[in-house]
Structure formats: C-alpha cells, structure tokens
PDB file of C-alpha atoms in Angstrom:
ATOM      1  CA  MET A   1       0.191  -0.320   0.153  1.00 52.00           C
ATOM      2  CA  ARG A   2       2.803   2.401   0.860  1.00 59.00           C
ATOM      3  CA  ASP A   3       4.064   4.523  -1.998  1.00 75.00           C
ATOM      4  CA  SER A   4       1.466   3.246  -4.322  1.00 89.00           C
ATOM      5  CA  LEU A   5       0.446   7.086  -4.897  1.00 94.00           C
ATOM      6  CA  LEU A   6       3.853   8.131  -4.965  1.00 94.00           C
ATOM      7  CA  ALA A   7       4.664   5.437  -8.198  1.00 95.00           C
ATOM      8  CA  ALA A   8       1.448   6.507  -9.936  1.00 96.00           C
ATOM      9  CA  ALA A   9       2.557  10.458  -9.346  1.00 96.00           C
ATOM     10  CA  ASP A  10       5.746   9.252 -11.040  1.00 96.00           C
ATOM     11  CA  LEU A  11       3.989   7.774 -13.799  1.00 96.00           C
ATOM     12  CA  MET A  12       1.758  10.963 -14.063  1.00 96.00           C
ATOM     13  CA  ALA A  13       4.964  13.001 -14.476  1.00 96.00           C
ATOM     14  CA  GLY A  14       5.926  10.909 -17.207  1.00 96.00           C
ATOM     15  CA  THR A  15       5.836  11.869 -20.749  1.00 96.00           C
ATOM     16  CA  ASP A  16       3.460   8.764 -21.734  1.00 97.00           C
ATOM     17  CA  LYS A  17      -0.002  10.514 -21.960  1.00 96.00           C
ATOM     18  CA  VAL A  18      -2.028   7.401 -21.816  1.00 97.00           C
ATOM     19  CA  GLN A  19       0.087   6.254 -18.804  1.00 97.00           C
ATOM     20  CA  ALA A  20      -0.268   9.589 -17.098  1.00 97.00           C
ATOM     21  CA  LYS A  21      -3.995   9.980 -17.413  1.00 97.00           C
ATOM     22  CA  ALA A  22      -4.518   6.268 -16.170  1.00 97.00           C
ATOM     23  CA  ALA A  23      -2.140   7.141 -12.998  1.00 97.00           C
ATOM     24  CA  MET A  24      -4.354  10.350 -12.289  1.00 97.00           C
ATOM     25  CA  LEU A  25      -7.489   8.160 -12.299  1.00 97.00           C
ATOM     26  CA  SER A  26      -5.937   5.212 -10.294  1.00 95.00           C
ATOM     27  CA  MET A  27      -4.740   7.786  -7.683  1.00 96.00           C
ATOM     28  CA  ALA A  28      -8.180   9.272  -7.527  1.00 96.00           C
ATOM     29  CA  GLN A  29     -10.025   5.863  -7.404  1.00 95.00           C
ATOM     30  CA  THR A  30      -7.653   4.605  -4.894  1.00 93.00           C
ATOM     31  CA  ILE A  31      -8.142   7.664  -2.789  1.00 94.00           C
ATOM     32  CA  HIS A  32     -12.106   7.799  -2.876  1.00 92.00           C
ATOM     33  CA  THR A  33     -12.316   3.947  -2.213  1.00 92.00           C
ATOM     34  CA  VAL A  34      -9.726   3.337   0.391  1.00 90.00           C
ATOM     35  CA  CYS A  35     -10.562   6.253   2.624  1.00 88.00           C
ATOM     36  CA  ARG A  36     -14.114   6.585   2.127  1.00 86.00           C
ATOM     37  CA  PRO A  37     -16.355   7.591   5.047  1.00 85.00           C
ATOM     38  CA  GLY A  38     -16.289   4.910   7.819  1.00 87.00           C
ATOM     39  CA  GLY A  39     -12.934   3.502   6.601  1.00 86.00           C
ATOM     40  CA  SER A  40     -10.114   3.294   8.339  1.00 90.00           C
ATOM     41  CA  LYS A  41      -8.235   6.509  10.003  1.00 90.00           C
ATOM     42  CA  THR A  42      -4.871   4.845  10.182  1.00 92.00           C
ATOM     43  CA  ILE A  43      -5.143   4.520   6.351  1.00 92.00           C
ATOM     44  CA  ARG A  44      -6.545   7.693   5.775  1.00 91.00           C
ATOM     45  CA  THR A  45      -3.704   9.440   7.883  1.00 92.00           C
ATOM     46  CA  ASP A  46      -1.003   6.953   5.592  1.00 93.00           C
ATOM     47  CA  TYR A  47      -2.459   8.073   2.526  1.00 94.00           C
ATOM     48  CA  LEU A  48      -2.489  12.023   3.282  1.00 94.00           C
ATOM     49  CA  LYS A  49       1.253  11.604   4.073  1.00 94.00           C
ATOM     50  CA  GLU A  50       1.851  10.534   1.065  1.00 95.00           C
ATOM     51  CA  LEU A  51      -0.259  13.042  -0.844  1.00 96.00           C
ATOM     52  CA  LEU A  52       1.342  15.902   1.273  1.00 95.00           C
ATOM     53  CA  GLU A  53       4.997  14.369   0.212  1.00 95.00           C
ATOM     54  CA  ILE A  54       3.786  14.804  -3.294  1.00 96.00           C
ATOM     55  CA  LEU A  55       2.879  18.206  -2.925  1.00 95.00           C
ATOM     56  CA  SER A  56       6.352  18.838  -1.334  1.00 94.00           C
ATOM     57  CA  GLY A  57       8.355  16.951  -4.170  1.00 90.00           C
ATOM     58  CA  LYS A  58       9.615  18.644  -7.621  1.00 93.00           C
ATOM     59  CA  ARG A  59       6.868  17.066  -9.537  1.00 95.00           C
ATOM     60  CA  PRO A  60       5.122  18.957 -12.486  1.00 96.00           C
ATOM     61  CA  ARG A  61       2.218  21.515 -11.252  1.00 96.00           C
ATOM     62  CA  LEU A  62      -0.400  19.316 -12.333  1.00 96.00           C
ATOM     63  CA  VAL A  63       0.705  16.226 -10.330  1.00 97.00           C
ATOM     64  CA  ARG A  64       0.763  18.596  -7.133  1.00 97.00           C
ATOM     65  CA  ALA A  65      -2.330  20.304  -7.945  1.00 97.00           C
ATOM     66  CA  HIS A  66      -4.114  16.749  -8.212  1.00 97.00           C
ATOM     67  CA  ALA A  67      -2.611  15.763  -4.959  1.00 97.00           C
ATOM     68  CA  ALA A  68      -3.709  18.605  -3.130  1.00 96.00           C
ATOM     69  CA  ARG A  69      -7.402  18.355  -4.618  1.00 96.00           C
ATOM     70  CA  LEU A  70      -7.037  14.762  -3.270  1.00 96.00           C
ATOM     71  CA  VAL A  71      -6.221  16.039  -0.105  1.00 95.00           C
ATOM     72  CA  GLY A  72      -9.235  18.259   0.034  1.00 94.00           C
ATOM     73  CA  TYR A  73     -11.404  15.187  -0.393  1.00 92.00           C
ATOM     74  CA  ILE A  74     -10.196  13.330   2.255  1.00 92.00           C
ATOM     75  CA  GLY A  75      -8.623  15.851   4.997  1.00 90.00           C
ATOM     76  CA  SER A  76     -10.530  17.498   7.650  1.00 88.00           C
ATOM     77  CA  LYS A  77     -10.329  20.737   9.507  1.00 88.00           C
ATOM     78  CA  THR A  78      -7.146  19.473  11.187  1.00 88.00           C
ATOM     79  CA  ASP A  79      -5.250  18.683   7.963  1.00 89.00           C
ATOM     80  CA  ASP A  80      -5.865  22.546   7.040  1.00 91.00           C
ATOM     81  CA  LYS A  81      -2.394  23.539   8.746  1.00 92.00           C
ATOM     82  CA  ALA A  82      -0.528  20.918   6.677  1.00 92.00           C
ATOM     83  CA  LEU A  83      -2.126  22.145   3.606  1.00 92.00           C
ATOM     84  CA  ALA A  84      -1.103  25.831   4.494  1.00 92.00           C
ATOM     85  CA  ARG A  85       2.346  25.359   3.877  1.00 93.00           C
ATOM     86  CA  PHE A  86       1.895  24.919   0.274  1.00 94.00           C
ATOM     87  CA  ALA A  87      -0.051  28.202  -0.101  1.00 92.00           C
ATOM     88  CA  ALA A  88       2.828  30.589  -1.061  1.00 93.00           C
ATOM     89  CA  ASP A  89       3.510  28.488  -3.891  1.00 93.00           C
ATOM     90  CA  PRO A  90       2.534  30.416  -6.973  1.00 94.00           C
ATOM     91  CA  GLU A  91       1.940  27.810  -9.181  1.00 93.00           C
ATOM     92  CA  LEU A  92      -0.298  26.060  -6.597  1.00 95.00           C
ATOM     93  CA  LYS A  93      -2.121  28.818  -4.829  1.00 95.00           C
ATOM     94  CA  ALA A  94      -5.299  28.516  -6.489  1.00 96.00           C
ATOM     95  CA  ASP A  95      -5.583  24.757  -5.783  1.00 96.00           C
ATOM     96  CA  ILE A  96      -4.130  24.938  -2.492  1.00 96.00           C
ATOM     97  CA  GLN A  97      -7.259  27.822  -1.610  1.00 96.00           C
ATOM     98  CA  MET A  98      -9.590  25.241  -3.274  1.00 95.00           C
ATOM     99  CA  ALA A  99      -8.467  22.220  -1.102  1.00 96.00           C
ATOM    100  CA  ARG A 100      -8.442  24.201   2.037  1.00 95.00           C
ATOM    101  CA  GLU A 101     -12.001  25.767   1.521  1.00 94.00           C
ATOM    102  CA  ARG A 102     -12.836  21.911   0.905  1.00 93.00           C
ATOM    103  CA  LEU A 103     -11.550  20.791   4.535  1.00 92.00           C
ATOM    104  CA  ARG A 104     -13.089  23.954   5.996  1.00 90.00           C
ATOM    105  CA  ARG A 105     -16.603  22.817   4.784  1.00 88.00           C
ATOM    106  CA  GLY A 106     -16.324  19.188   5.468  1.00 76.00           C
ATOM    107  CA  GLY A 107     -14.149  18.184   7.979  1.00 55.00           C
TER     108      GLY A 107
END
C-alpha cells in the first residue's frame, strides 16, 4: 500500500500521456475507495502523508495540484495547517485555496 500514490505520481509526471491519465484516475479511485467515510483512520492518515509528500516534491504542477485536490477530498479541518504550508507556492495557490475551502466545509 505504502508508496502506491508516489508511484502513480511518477507515472503521471512521465511523458506517456495515456499512462499519465491512467495514473491520475488510479490515484483518485484509490483515494475515494480506501479513504471513504467510515474507513480506517490509520489508512487515511497514511494516504494523507503520501499526498503531502507528493505536494512537497519537485513533480510537475499538474501532479501536485491533483494531490492537493485529493487532500481536500479526504482531509479534515485539522489537516488544513499541513496544506497551508503550500499556499505560498504561486503555481499551486488556487489549487491549495480550493482544497483548504473543501477541508473547512467538510471536515
């Protein structure tokens, strides 16, 4: 389980557009399935850490924006502070704002 999102993020950052799209969809499906409401909080925490690791890396903007979006889906109000670290990044500013708004409304 660990690093599955990191591997998908690497594929998403690659040059093969078909693999990149499949990796993006795989990340979203994994997050929405494994981190569904009522699921294990430990697993959710592990995946949140992995998404934050993707955000803090040197991957392309699209990959990091997708990770921010997924954090917004599975995070809670308490995760807002972790996401706020990335608000100063001019490439991700709008994506981070949307994810943080989702956290404030849903968590």
